[in-house]
XYZ file of C-alpha atoms in Angstrom:
755
model
C 23.509 56.997 145.453
C 24.969 58.251 148.721
C 28.463 57.092 147.661
C 28.821 59.797 145.047
C 28.547 62.284 147.854
C 32.146 61.088 148.995
C 33.707 62.484 145.848
C 35.190 65.732 145.021
C 34.049 67.687 142.031
C 36.684 66.406 139.731
C 36.227 62.668 140.953
C 32.320 63.223 140.406
C 32.648 64.226 136.987
C 35.008 61.251 136.061
C 32.644 58.701 137.828
C 29.393 59.946 136.379
C 30.360 60.701 132.683
C 29.991 57.045 131.540
C 29.503 57.280 127.901
C 32.160 57.729 125.216
C 35.994 57.764 125.382
C 37.397 59.562 128.452
C 40.708 59.900 130.021
C 41.332 60.387 133.721
C 44.748 61.764 134.660
C 45.180 61.021 138.358
C 48.081 62.509 140.197
C 49.755 60.586 142.979
C 47.569 59.966 146.027
C 44.518 61.460 144.210
C 42.098 58.590 144.696
C 42.035 57.039 141.345
C 41.169 53.620 142.809
C 38.220 55.195 144.293
C 37.102 56.592 140.801
C 37.589 53.270 139.114
C 35.529 51.525 141.851
C 32.652 54.068 142.025
C 32.613 54.327 138.281
C 31.859 50.557 138.007
C 29.275 50.745 140.834
C 27.637 53.673 139.072
C 27.415 51.720 135.809
C 25.696 48.789 137.529
C 23.501 51.076 139.515
C 22.364 52.659 136.110
C 21.356 49.156 134.952
C 24.434 47.902 133.145
C 24.920 44.163 133.394
C 28.192 43.417 135.052
C 28.928 40.877 132.432
C 29.356 43.610 129.901
C 31.966 45.454 131.984
C 35.673 44.699 131.574
C 38.095 46.283 133.957
C 41.841 45.858 133.439
C 43.760 46.449 136.752
C 47.493 46.583 137.837
C 47.273 43.367 139.785
C 44.833 40.478 140.665
C 45.036 41.546 144.180
C 43.771 45.147 143.250
C 40.976 43.554 141.243
C 39.893 41.441 144.126
C 39.833 44.478 146.550
C 37.783 46.488 144.026
C 35.214 43.805 143.704
C 34.828 43.665 147.461
C 34.404 47.403 147.621
C 31.825 47.419 144.691
C 29.814 44.693 146.449
C 29.670 46.804 149.545
C 28.231 49.729 147.631
C 25.821 47.773 145.418
C 24.941 44.818 147.690
C 24.312 41.212 146.449
C 26.604 39.276 144.357
C 26.575 41.185 141.161
C 30.136 42.330 141.478
C 31.204 38.684 141.021
C 30.065 38.796 137.464
C 32.531 41.483 136.474
C 35.361 40.800 134.132
C 38.072 42.155 136.225
C 41.792 41.352 136.500
C 45.076 42.030 134.901
C 45.646 41.818 131.098
C 47.193 38.552 131.443
C 44.466 36.861 133.722
C 41.628 38.222 131.586
C 43.017 37.281 128.338
C 44.225 33.927 129.592
C 40.614 33.303 130.450
C 39.530 34.108 126.926
C 42.117 31.933 125.505
C 41.253 29.089 127.656
C 37.580 29.317 125.944
C 39.051 30.033 122.400
C 42.392 28.250 122.416
C 41.326 25.338 120.090
C 40.664 27.853 117.199
C 44.435 28.718 117.204
C 45.528 25.183 117.646
C 46.127 25.029 121.507
C 44.478 22.704 124.062
C 42.006 24.356 126.340
C 44.237 23.096 129.366
C 47.438 24.727 127.896
C 50.319 25.364 130.310
C 51.445 28.754 131.063
C 55.170 29.050 131.340
C 56.516 31.210 133.972
C 59.751 33.058 133.399
C 61.990 30.308 134.847
C 60.125 27.628 132.690
C 60.982 29.740 129.592
C 64.682 30.222 130.501
C 64.939 26.526 131.035
C 63.608 25.708 127.822
C 65.800 28.458 125.920
C 68.832 26.883 127.837
C 68.035 23.478 126.315
C 67.634 24.819 122.968
C 70.870 26.788 123.137
C 72.703 23.598 124.264
C 70.986 21.447 121.416
C 72.010 23.951 118.817
C 75.662 23.783 119.936
C 75.910 27.580 120.782
C 77.982 29.233 123.349
C 75.988 29.072 126.515
C 77.799 31.949 127.973
C 77.081 34.180 125.091
C 73.600 33.085 124.624
C 72.463 33.389 128.250
C 68.821 32.476 128.754
C 67.940 35.890 130.253
C 69.384 37.969 127.372
C 67.674 35.631 124.787
C 64.272 35.662 126.673
C 64.504 39.507 126.900
C 64.816 39.594 123.029
C 62.077 37.281 122.439
C 59.908 39.069 124.920
C 60.329 42.437 123.415
C 59.577 41.191 120.015
C 56.329 39.578 121.275
C 55.344 42.664 122.889
C 55.682 44.471 119.577
C 53.779 41.632 117.729
C 56.855 40.556 115.951
C 56.657 36.862 114.997
C 59.756 34.547 114.694
C 59.379 34.670 110.926
C 59.197 38.380 111.029
C 62.044 38.596 113.418
C 64.278 36.807 110.966
C 63.301 38.981 107.965
C 63.767 42.212 109.872
C 67.130 43.683 108.661
C 67.462 46.208 111.630
C 66.693 43.537 114.367
C 69.053 41.027 112.651
C 71.748 43.664 112.549
C 71.355 44.568 116.191
C 71.925 40.867 117.019
C 74.890 40.553 114.866
C 76.395 43.645 116.546
C 76.078 42.036 119.935
C 77.601 38.720 118.660
C 74.384 36.802 118.793
C 73.169 36.342 115.240
C 71.272 33.062 116.162
C 68.545 34.528 118.406
C 66.082 34.692 115.594
C 66.507 30.919 115.043
C 66.264 30.252 118.701
C 63.012 32.232 118.916
C 61.659 30.187 115.929
C 62.745 26.820 117.740
C 61.363 28.099 121.074
C 57.910 28.923 119.617
C 57.708 25.650 117.912
C 58.734 23.692 121.206
C 56.139 25.730 123.164
C 53.382 25.029 120.618
C 54.339 21.299 120.663
C 54.238 21.361 124.496
C 50.881 22.930 124.412
C 52.233 25.787 126.323
C 52.236 29.807 126.275
C 54.608 32.063 128.195
C 53.375 35.158 129.678
C 54.033 37.289 126.645
C 52.036 34.794 124.528
C 48.975 35.546 126.528
C 48.634 38.937 124.820
C 50.476 37.981 121.665
C 48.095 35.066 120.995
C 45.098 37.326 121.848
C 46.064 39.596 119.310
C 46.522 36.866 116.804
C 43.199 35.528 117.724
C 41.313 38.979 117.341
C 43.276 39.573 114.035
C 42.713 36.237 112.315
C 39.204 35.410 113.727
C 36.925 38.392 113.329
C 33.982 36.503 114.587
C 35.738 36.095 117.942
C 36.631 39.801 117.877
C 33.011 40.693 117.213
C 31.778 38.474 120.044
C 33.971 40.142 122.754
C 33.454 43.613 121.291
C 29.895 43.337 122.104
C 30.373 41.488 125.344
C 32.493 44.218 126.698
C 30.335 47.103 126.170
C 32.248 49.140 128.876
C 35.979 48.968 129.192
C 38.138 50.576 132.018
C 41.860 50.293 131.961
C 44.090 51.248 134.976
C 47.756 52.380 134.608
C 47.218 53.159 131.022
C 50.590 54.821 130.737
C 52.268 51.446 131.393
C 50.660 49.425 128.621
C 52.853 48.234 125.874
C 52.080 48.116 122.067
C 50.412 44.586 122.324
C 48.196 45.696 125.185
C 47.367 48.988 123.413
C 46.127 47.158 120.211
C 43.951 44.758 122.351
C 42.233 47.729 123.919
C 41.795 49.611 120.709
C 40.101 46.571 119.051
C 37.709 45.905 121.870
C 36.741 49.437 122.370
C 36.090 50.136 118.627
C 32.570 49.048 118.657
C 31.174 51.175 121.471
C 34.103 53.570 122.390
C 32.850 53.422 125.944
C 36.397 53.431 127.181
C 37.913 55.153 130.162
C 41.612 54.983 130.713
C 43.065 56.007 134.100
C 46.707 56.778 134.696
C 49.550 59.426 135.294
C 51.978 60.247 132.642
C 54.297 61.355 135.458
C 54.275 57.738 136.817
C 55.198 55.854 133.585
C 58.322 53.953 134.622
C 58.227 50.641 132.823
C 59.854 51.489 129.488
C 62.224 48.634 130.158
C 59.409 46.337 130.029
C 58.114 47.692 126.723
C 55.582 50.248 128.205
C 54.907 53.116 125.876
C 54.185 56.425 127.466
C 52.935 57.681 123.990
C 49.803 55.483 124.615
C 48.461 57.963 127.168
C 50.079 61.114 125.549
C 48.267 60.117 122.197
C 45.099 59.165 123.530
C 43.457 62.337 122.159
C 44.620 61.410 118.710
C 42.811 57.975 118.879
C 39.702 59.398 120.320
C 39.426 63.108 119.283
C 36.071 63.650 120.993
C 37.278 62.092 124.293
C 36.624 63.862 127.624
C 39.546 64.664 129.931
C 39.363 64.741 133.629
C 42.162 65.658 135.964
C 42.514 64.476 139.602
C 44.748 66.852 141.075
C 44.185 66.769 144.805
C 46.573 64.628 146.831
C 45.147 62.953 149.857
C 48.209 60.934 150.773
C 51.174 63.369 151.480
C 52.118 66.517 153.201
C 52.050 69.803 151.337
C 55.975 69.774 151.564
C 56.145 66.416 149.934
C 53.553 67.270 147.142
C 55.200 70.586 146.231
C 58.627 69.173 146.232
C 57.532 66.289 143.910
C 55.895 69.028 141.666
C 59.181 70.961 141.475
C 60.910 67.838 140.264
C 58.525 66.600 137.520
C 58.060 70.036 136.115
C 61.645 69.675 134.568
C 60.306 66.964 132.247
C 59.246 68.394 128.803
C 57.029 65.408 127.515
C 53.948 65.404 129.810
C 50.418 66.234 130.295
C 50.089 69.509 132.241
C 48.570 69.290 135.783
C 49.184 70.842 139.205
C 48.880 68.342 141.981
C 47.964 69.942 145.350
C 46.799 69.025 148.907
C 44.972 70.250 151.973
C 47.001 68.197 154.153
C 49.451 69.515 156.825
C 52.494 71.464 155.782
C 54.757 68.622 157.124
C 58.481 68.267 157.764
C 60.923 69.447 155.192
C 62.745 66.880 153.115
C 66.080 65.580 154.774
C 69.177 65.163 152.782
C 71.831 62.897 154.432
C 75.422 62.662 153.193
C 77.626 59.650 154.326
C 81.168 58.561 153.637
C 80.208 55.174 152.347
C 77.335 52.733 151.464
C 77.835 50.806 154.705
C 77.556 54.045 156.678
C 74.561 54.850 154.783
C 72.803 51.612 155.866
C 73.835 52.192 159.467
C 72.581 55.992 159.539
C 69.212 54.821 158.013
C 68.716 51.952 160.523
C 69.504 54.281 163.320
C 67.181 56.860 162.137
C 64.436 54.276 161.831
C 65.257 53.082 165.409
C 65.119 56.532 166.730
C 61.554 57.438 165.230
C 60.156 54.302 166.326
C 61.382 54.930 170.022
C 60.228 58.495 170.006
C 56.844 58.252 168.215
C 55.744 54.686 168.910
C 55.201 53.712 165.380
C 55.214 50.320 163.666
C 58.147 48.693 161.570
C 55.774 48.598 158.603
C 55.517 52.394 158.644
C 58.890 52.449 157.227
C 60.092 51.696 153.653
C 63.613 51.911 152.209
C 63.645 52.388 148.423
C 66.542 51.838 146.124
C 67.216 51.730 142.484
C 68.637 48.320 142.206
C 68.321 45.314 144.272
C 72.064 45.091 144.780
C 71.830 47.923 147.229
C 69.914 46.085 149.766
C 73.037 44.429 151.626
C 74.195 47.300 153.737
C 70.691 48.082 154.912
C 69.986 44.514 155.780
C 73.257 44.195 157.777
C 72.409 47.442 159.745
C 68.897 46.450 160.442
C 69.755 43.083 161.800
C 72.272 44.561 164.192
C 69.473 46.875 165.798
C 67.036 43.808 165.726
C 64.770 45.639 163.559
C 62.634 43.069 161.488
C 62.568 43.639 157.725
C 61.437 42.003 154.453
C 62.458 42.439 150.958
C 59.548 42.900 148.546
C 59.846 41.004 145.460
C 62.156 38.339 146.905
C 61.695 34.643 145.952
C 58.137 34.003 145.546
C 56.475 31.020 147.563
C 55.492 29.573 144.116
C 59.128 29.710 142.922
C 60.587 27.488 145.631
C 61.764 24.054 144.500
C 59.349 21.834 146.367
C 56.404 23.894 145.279
C 57.457 23.916 141.761
C 57.947 20.207 141.877
C 54.277 19.496 142.950
C 52.918 22.072 140.702
C 54.844 20.354 137.784
C 52.921 17.240 138.608
C 49.569 19.008 138.403
C 50.652 20.725 135.252
C 51.528 17.372 133.600
C 48.291 15.808 134.677
C 46.351 18.624 133.145
C 48.643 18.765 129.987
C 50.494 15.679 128.998
C 52.463 17.675 126.413
C 54.100 19.943 128.911
C 57.732 19.156 128.189
C 59.272 21.235 131.121
C 56.990 19.611 133.748
C 57.684 16.135 132.269
C 61.455 16.492 132.567
C 61.069 17.969 135.963
C 59.028 15.104 137.739
C 59.531 12.139 135.718
C 62.476 11.040 138.088
C 61.340 12.940 141.212
C 61.037 11.399 143.672
C 63.733 9.116 142.259
C 62.381 6.162 140.613
C 65.406 4.931 138.633
C 64.948 6.763 135.406
C 68.354 8.109 134.739
C 69.632 11.158 132.977
C 70.664 9.121 129.966
C 67.219 7.766 129.555
C 65.688 11.098 129.687
C 68.200 12.646 127.096
C 67.367 9.625 124.795
C 63.780 10.412 124.893
C 64.535 14.169 124.399
C 66.478 13.393 121.269
C 63.800 11.224 119.892
C 61.121 13.863 120.625
C 63.219 16.350 118.709
C 63.918 14.181 115.734
C 60.382 12.808 115.358
C 58.534 16.128 116.259
C 56.521 14.154 118.855
C 56.044 15.275 122.431
C 58.022 13.740 125.308
C 54.715 12.071 126.533
C 54.189 10.402 123.094
C 57.624 9.010 122.987
C 57.538 7.825 126.676
C 54.323 5.925 125.888
C 55.864 4.242 122.791
C 59.639 3.832 123.626
C 60.355 0.956 121.317
C 58.432 2.462 118.179
C 60.212 5.787 118.689
C 63.722 4.181 118.611
C 64.550 4.734 122.332
C 66.922 2.205 123.739
C 66.463 1.561 127.467
C 66.601 -1.661 129.426
C 63.432 -3.382 130.495
C 63.689 -2.355 133.958
C 63.760 1.273 132.999
C 61.161 0.858 130.340
C 58.806 -0.608 132.862
C 59.412 2.299 135.292
C 58.633 4.897 132.606
C 55.404 3.059 131.660
C 54.507 2.881 135.315
C 54.928 6.558 135.554
C 52.834 7.375 132.571
C 50.149 5.202 133.958
C 50.216 6.877 137.243
C 49.873 10.355 135.516
C 47.060 9.017 133.223
C 45.132 7.664 136.250
C 45.177 11.119 137.780
C 44.158 12.814 134.552
C 40.840 11.016 134.200
C 39.864 12.324 137.763
C 40.775 15.977 136.729
C 37.392 17.293 136.153
C 35.646 15.093 138.483
C 37.244 15.915 141.770
C 37.640 19.221 143.370
C 41.270 20.738 143.354
C 42.087 20.040 147.049
C 41.017 16.317 147.133
C 43.160 15.493 143.885
C 46.044 17.675 144.969
C 46.388 15.913 148.156
C 46.156 12.408 146.569
C 48.889 13.440 144.052
C 51.144 14.778 146.922
C 50.798 11.537 148.634
C 50.711 8.972 145.821
C 53.780 10.399 143.938
C 56.009 9.925 147.019
C 56.730 13.765 147.481
C 55.205 13.888 150.837
C 57.067 10.741 151.898
C 60.394 12.106 150.453
C 60.158 15.448 152.164
C 59.032 13.984 155.477
C 62.155 11.814 155.645
C 64.366 14.609 155.630
C 64.568 15.896 159.329
C 66.975 18.745 158.728
C 65.570 22.272 159.253
C 65.531 22.806 155.713
C 63.727 19.707 155.094
C 61.143 20.380 157.730
C 60.589 23.820 155.965
C 59.976 22.198 152.732
C 57.621 19.869 154.170
C 55.646 22.610 155.848
C 55.585 24.654 152.353
C 53.918 21.695 150.837
C 51.276 21.540 153.574
C 50.830 25.287 153.082
C 50.350 24.908 149.325
C 47.694 22.287 150.049
C 46.067 24.648 152.673
C 45.973 27.317 149.838
C 44.266 24.947 147.509
C 41.771 24.162 150.094
C 41.014 27.856 150.700
C 40.800 28.317 146.861
C 38.051 25.523 146.620
C 36.145 27.021 149.561
C 36.119 30.516 147.809
C 35.119 29.430 144.396
C 32.736 26.299 144.953
C 29.081 26.675 144.170
C 26.352 24.580 143.076
C 27.274 25.114 139.401
C 30.891 25.160 139.806
C 33.442 22.604 140.855
C 36.898 24.279 141.218
C 39.366 21.835 139.533
C 43.091 21.637 139.520
C 43.166 23.308 136.085
C 41.453 26.334 137.608
C 43.971 26.521 140.458
C 46.833 26.260 138.080
C 45.400 29.155 136.045
C 45.007 31.168 139.163
C 48.466 30.566 140.492
C 50.192 31.062 137.098
C 48.981 34.602 136.734
C 49.829 35.705 140.340
C 52.010 39.006 140.373
C 54.563 39.944 142.884
C 51.933 42.056 144.715
C 49.577 39.124 144.887
C 52.195 36.858 146.448
C 52.722 39.315 149.375
C 53.177 37.181 152.630
C 50.313 37.673 154.951
C 52.185 36.557 157.915
C 53.804 39.010 160.580
C 53.580 41.985 158.222
C 54.966 44.415 160.960
C 58.438 44.651 159.110
C 60.424 47.349 157.529
C 59.904 46.984 153.865
C 62.803 47.135 151.535
C 62.207 47.191 147.743
C 63.249 48.824 144.467
C 61.310 51.898 143.438
C 59.779 50.051 140.614
C 58.342 47.578 142.996
C 56.992 50.450 145.227
C 54.646 51.857 142.643
C 51.063 51.929 143.982
C 52.140 51.704 147.456
C 52.320 54.299 150.442
C 54.202 54.652 153.670
C 54.290 57.289 156.379
C 58.239 57.239 156.440
C 60.124 56.658 153.147
C 64.000 56.569 152.784
C 65.180 56.997 149.134
C 68.754 55.796 149.318
C 71.745 55.905 146.937
C 70.976 59.183 145.523
C 74.187 59.348 143.444
C 74.949 60.184 139.827
C 75.274 56.833 137.715
C 73.125 55.018 140.317
C 70.146 57.271 140.240
C 69.814 58.454 137.597
C 71.129 55.241 136.208
C 74.394 55.378 134.202
C 72.351 53.520 131.508
C 69.839 56.335 131.309
C 72.182 59.372 130.644
C 72.539 59.182 126.793
C 69.077 60.354 125.761
C 66.561 62.773 127.127
C 63.672 60.269 127.121
C 65.693 57.886 129.244
C 66.535 60.675 131.620
C 62.966 61.805 131.863
C 61.922 58.201 132.712
C 64.537 58.267 135.511
C 63.063 61.520 136.808
C 59.545 60.019 136.792
C 60.958 57.287 138.778
C 62.291 59.684 141.423
C 58.793 61.314 141.419
C 57.232 58.129 142.194
C 59.730 57.250 145.003
C 59.138 60.633 146.660
C 55.184 60.426 146.302
C 55.245 57.208 148.198
C 55.869 59.173 151.429
C 52.919 60.270 153.497
C 54.676 62.224 156.592
C 58.371 62.299 156.024
C 61.011 61.568 153.252
C 64.588 61.225 153.800
C 67.056 61.184 150.807
C 70.624 59.831 151.302
C 73.810 59.404 149.258
C 77.263 58.260 149.849
C 80.435 59.856 148.814
C 82.112 56.461 148.004
C 80.810 52.992 147.449
C 82.044 49.596 146.281
C 80.984 48.709 142.710
C 82.420 45.931 140.650
C 84.757 45.172 143.240
C 86.376 48.558 143.594
C 85.933 51.587 145.745
C 84.680 54.489 143.680
C 84.091 58.154 144.208
C 80.380 59.251 143.996
C 78.715 62.589 143.356
C 75.304 63.590 144.472
C 72.498 62.951 142.116
C 71.236 65.887 139.946
C 67.717 65.122 141.126
C 68.731 66.433 144.667
C 69.524 69.866 143.046
C 66.193 69.734 141.254
C 64.049 69.945 144.255
C 63.198 73.531 145.216
C 65.434 74.462 148.059
C 62.480 75.725 150.252
C 61.326 72.221 150.761
C 64.654 70.854 151.884
C 66.056 70.652 155.347
C 69.593 71.749 155.938
C 71.652 68.993 154.721
C 72.827 66.657 157.529
C 75.777 64.407 157.734
C 76.758 61.146 159.319
C 79.148 61.718 162.449
C 82.255 60.640 160.202
C 81.318 62.486 157.224
C 82.482 66.055 156.638
C 79.934 68.897 157.243
C 78.817 70.896 154.236
C 76.829 74.096 154.371
C 73.888 74.665 151.958
C 76.112 77.190 149.995
C 78.887 74.371 149.687
C 76.109 72.148 148.473
C 74.878 74.661 145.889
C 78.377 75.364 144.639
C 79.239 71.881 144.172
C 75.991 71.319 142.073
C 76.652 74.268 139.993
C 80.209 73.326 139.023
C 79.100 69.619 138.585
C 76.443 70.585 136.126
C 78.211 73.254 134.093
C 80.780 70.740 132.833
C 80.096 68.743 129.654
C 77.922 65.676 130.066
C 80.474 63.300 128.522
C 83.373 64.571 130.542
C 81.266 64.201 133.711
C 80.285 60.586 132.735
C 83.916 59.595 132.033
C 85.257 61.139 135.287
C 82.505 59.274 137.317
C 83.337 55.932 135.983
C 86.963 56.038 136.861
C 88.289 54.588 140.128
C 89.283 56.871 142.869
C 93.037 57.757 142.195
C 95.599 59.995 143.744
C 97.046 60.221 140.332
C 100.345 61.830 141.414
C 103.494 60.702 143.193
C 104.635 61.879 146.593
C 106.742 64.897 147.073
C 106.484 68.615 145.964
C 103.366 70.801 146.113
C 102.089 72.921 149.031
C 101.847 71.681 152.501
C 98.743 69.595 152.762
C 97.905 71.410 156.005
C 97.443 74.580 154.269
C 94.942 73.196 151.771
C 91.441 73.962 152.849
C 87.839 74.061 151.504
C 87.642 76.950 148.889
C 91.243 77.382 147.795
C 92.261 77.205 144.225
C 95.051 74.607 143.495
C 97.075 73.270 140.466
C 97.500 69.540 139.944
C 100.392 68.181 137.782
C 98.112 66.184 135.576
C 94.646 67.895 135.921
C 95.618 71.411 135.872
C 93.785 74.203 137.823
C 91.093 73.292 140.314
C 88.995 74.051 143.378
C 88.807 72.235 146.756
C 85.343 71.332 147.504
C 85.685 69.183 150.670
C 88.324 68.068 153.014
C 87.748 64.825 155.204
C 90.006 62.699 157.378
C 92.634 63.606 159.725
C 96.577 64.502 159.140
C 98.539 62.878 157.518
C 95.703 60.798 155.740
C 93.549 63.830 154.877
C 91.457 63.522 151.618
C 90.396 66.461 149.390
C 87.453 66.452 146.905
C 88.518 68.867 144.194
C 86.837 70.124 140.859
C 89.000 70.333 137.845
C 87.499 71.682 134.693
C 89.511 69.545 132.496
C 88.258 66.256 133.995
C 85.479 66.921 136.619
C 85.536 66.084 140.308
C 88.278 64.109 141.830
C 89.054 62.755 145.350
C 92.723 62.961 146.209
C 94.802 61.722 149.035
C 96.633 65.061 149.897
C 100.002 63.628 150.998
C 100.468 61.972 147.492
C 98.703 64.665 145.370
C 101.294 67.360 144.820
C 98.764 70.122 144.942
C 99.971 73.749 144.580
C 98.056 76.598 146.084
C 97.425 79.340 143.542
C 95.599 82.743 143.663
């Protein structure tokens, strides 16, 4: 067991204490993946059958990498027998086996988010509701939240509080939409992502013999990122672990950042209440970052009250202090960041992929994209449009889905007239109306048009029947041929390849190439999974694709690019050079997170995650003004900048056109900002920059300098914090106790200097 010698004392204890419940609190960069991997390898080395081990990971990609590492440690093919993957992939696999018990076909379709939104849009339209008020994204979010809290459609409609919330937003019909949506999904033999967990809970609740079966199948459970589990996931783990209690959860409460998805930090904070005899192991040595970054991150997160106490430390080099950069605008922030990357590349000969630009919202990417393009620095936006979300790919996948599950309503509507075969919109709408009125599937209606009262001419009727016959002919081959052979035949026979090949525009060529790439991927899937006892079918491939995460979809080609992503997407990643941009109040922390302590603490954890992605150097930047909602607004630096211990911060630097501020200026500004009431501060920050006074009167604007006390006709007494620009267009940033910080054009402001 030489691999155990690679572990530090805390890691060793966490790996070798395999019996009973235990919690591993793993600080950023502390080697939690190694602990999980080695713990599983150690169990197998001790003689535990891999079939009895269930490991729930953050992504399928992580599970694959862990399996490969375990195989290298223990040798042979034993690692292939592990049950390892995301919650959704593992329990989709179980539901495939047990689906018929709860009334679903074994080849049920998994609707992705766009499929779900398309169905909801149809339902809203059919119910005659305001499509602008009942937007698919809003309705989907409410239904998703309900499912993650195990609230059925009937319970939703009976819940006084939930219904009151919906009425208060002017959407009292969401409960009814939910009920129709669930009925339509069931009729289509489809589950959405949330159903994969919701239905697993129903399965285990209503069929105790099934629960007993899996309780004794999974004698050892390991859960990664436990701080990000929601109520539904929590209950599944609790039920499965109740027989043996050989459960280890790994996570870091300081990195709990997914409350908006339903994650409940209390799951990890209350672990000791669920398992009073649990063992606690803390991984506190950081192997990733410099001392400066680790200690700065500690100084931030200690401001949170609700946390498990730990002290992360490192033996790494001291490293450079954290840079704070101030710019006049968001466009200038993009330019300064791009030039910094360019300079570091030139001076240190590092790769583009060593850099990451992290922001709070995707909308911030524009200025950085433009600046990087001007300097010919290649970049990629992480979490952009997935390969599997492109139209031509979804078209072919919809054929696969319909062949595997004839009741898939969304797939049926997508492909019945693609490529065009003369089945018009009116005919499809007639079939849809009949399907809803008779409670039959579109497939059943299409196969008996006359019997279901659908009036179409004889030519259209023949085309619909020919389509159904073609789909049926592929279905009988579903389990007899491997996924690639059948997929290639479908792509050709349906006319998709011919249709795309005829389009010689650059976009058309790209779409054709994408279909070829999909077929290549299916061929690779078959090669990896085919054995003497296993024929990888198209159904198997569909399950694999449906459960890919954003991380799994990472483009392998030409990865030497600067990475741009939201901080949420950066969790679990690391880069030598990290730029955290948009460090401004109401942006980061978000304006939506300033009303409760819990929300603000989650924002602080998000900042902690961002900073701990950096290995060598971290740069934080903010703009004093940026365009939001079409208006130029004045911005204040984020409170999080002030929360970093000053000993870890480099002297604040400014862009060439931005006014210079000393450390004392910065400190004074922060002190003023945070001494004013929160409500006043929020109100003042949300107002558009305004001079607020007519020209004429007041002191000579040339005499107004940083530090002087002034009186404004409307705002009263205040103090000048900054001066920028040249006469006669000088601007002043002033703090007024009555309204907070304001930016004023001096020639119009009528400011009077006072003692």
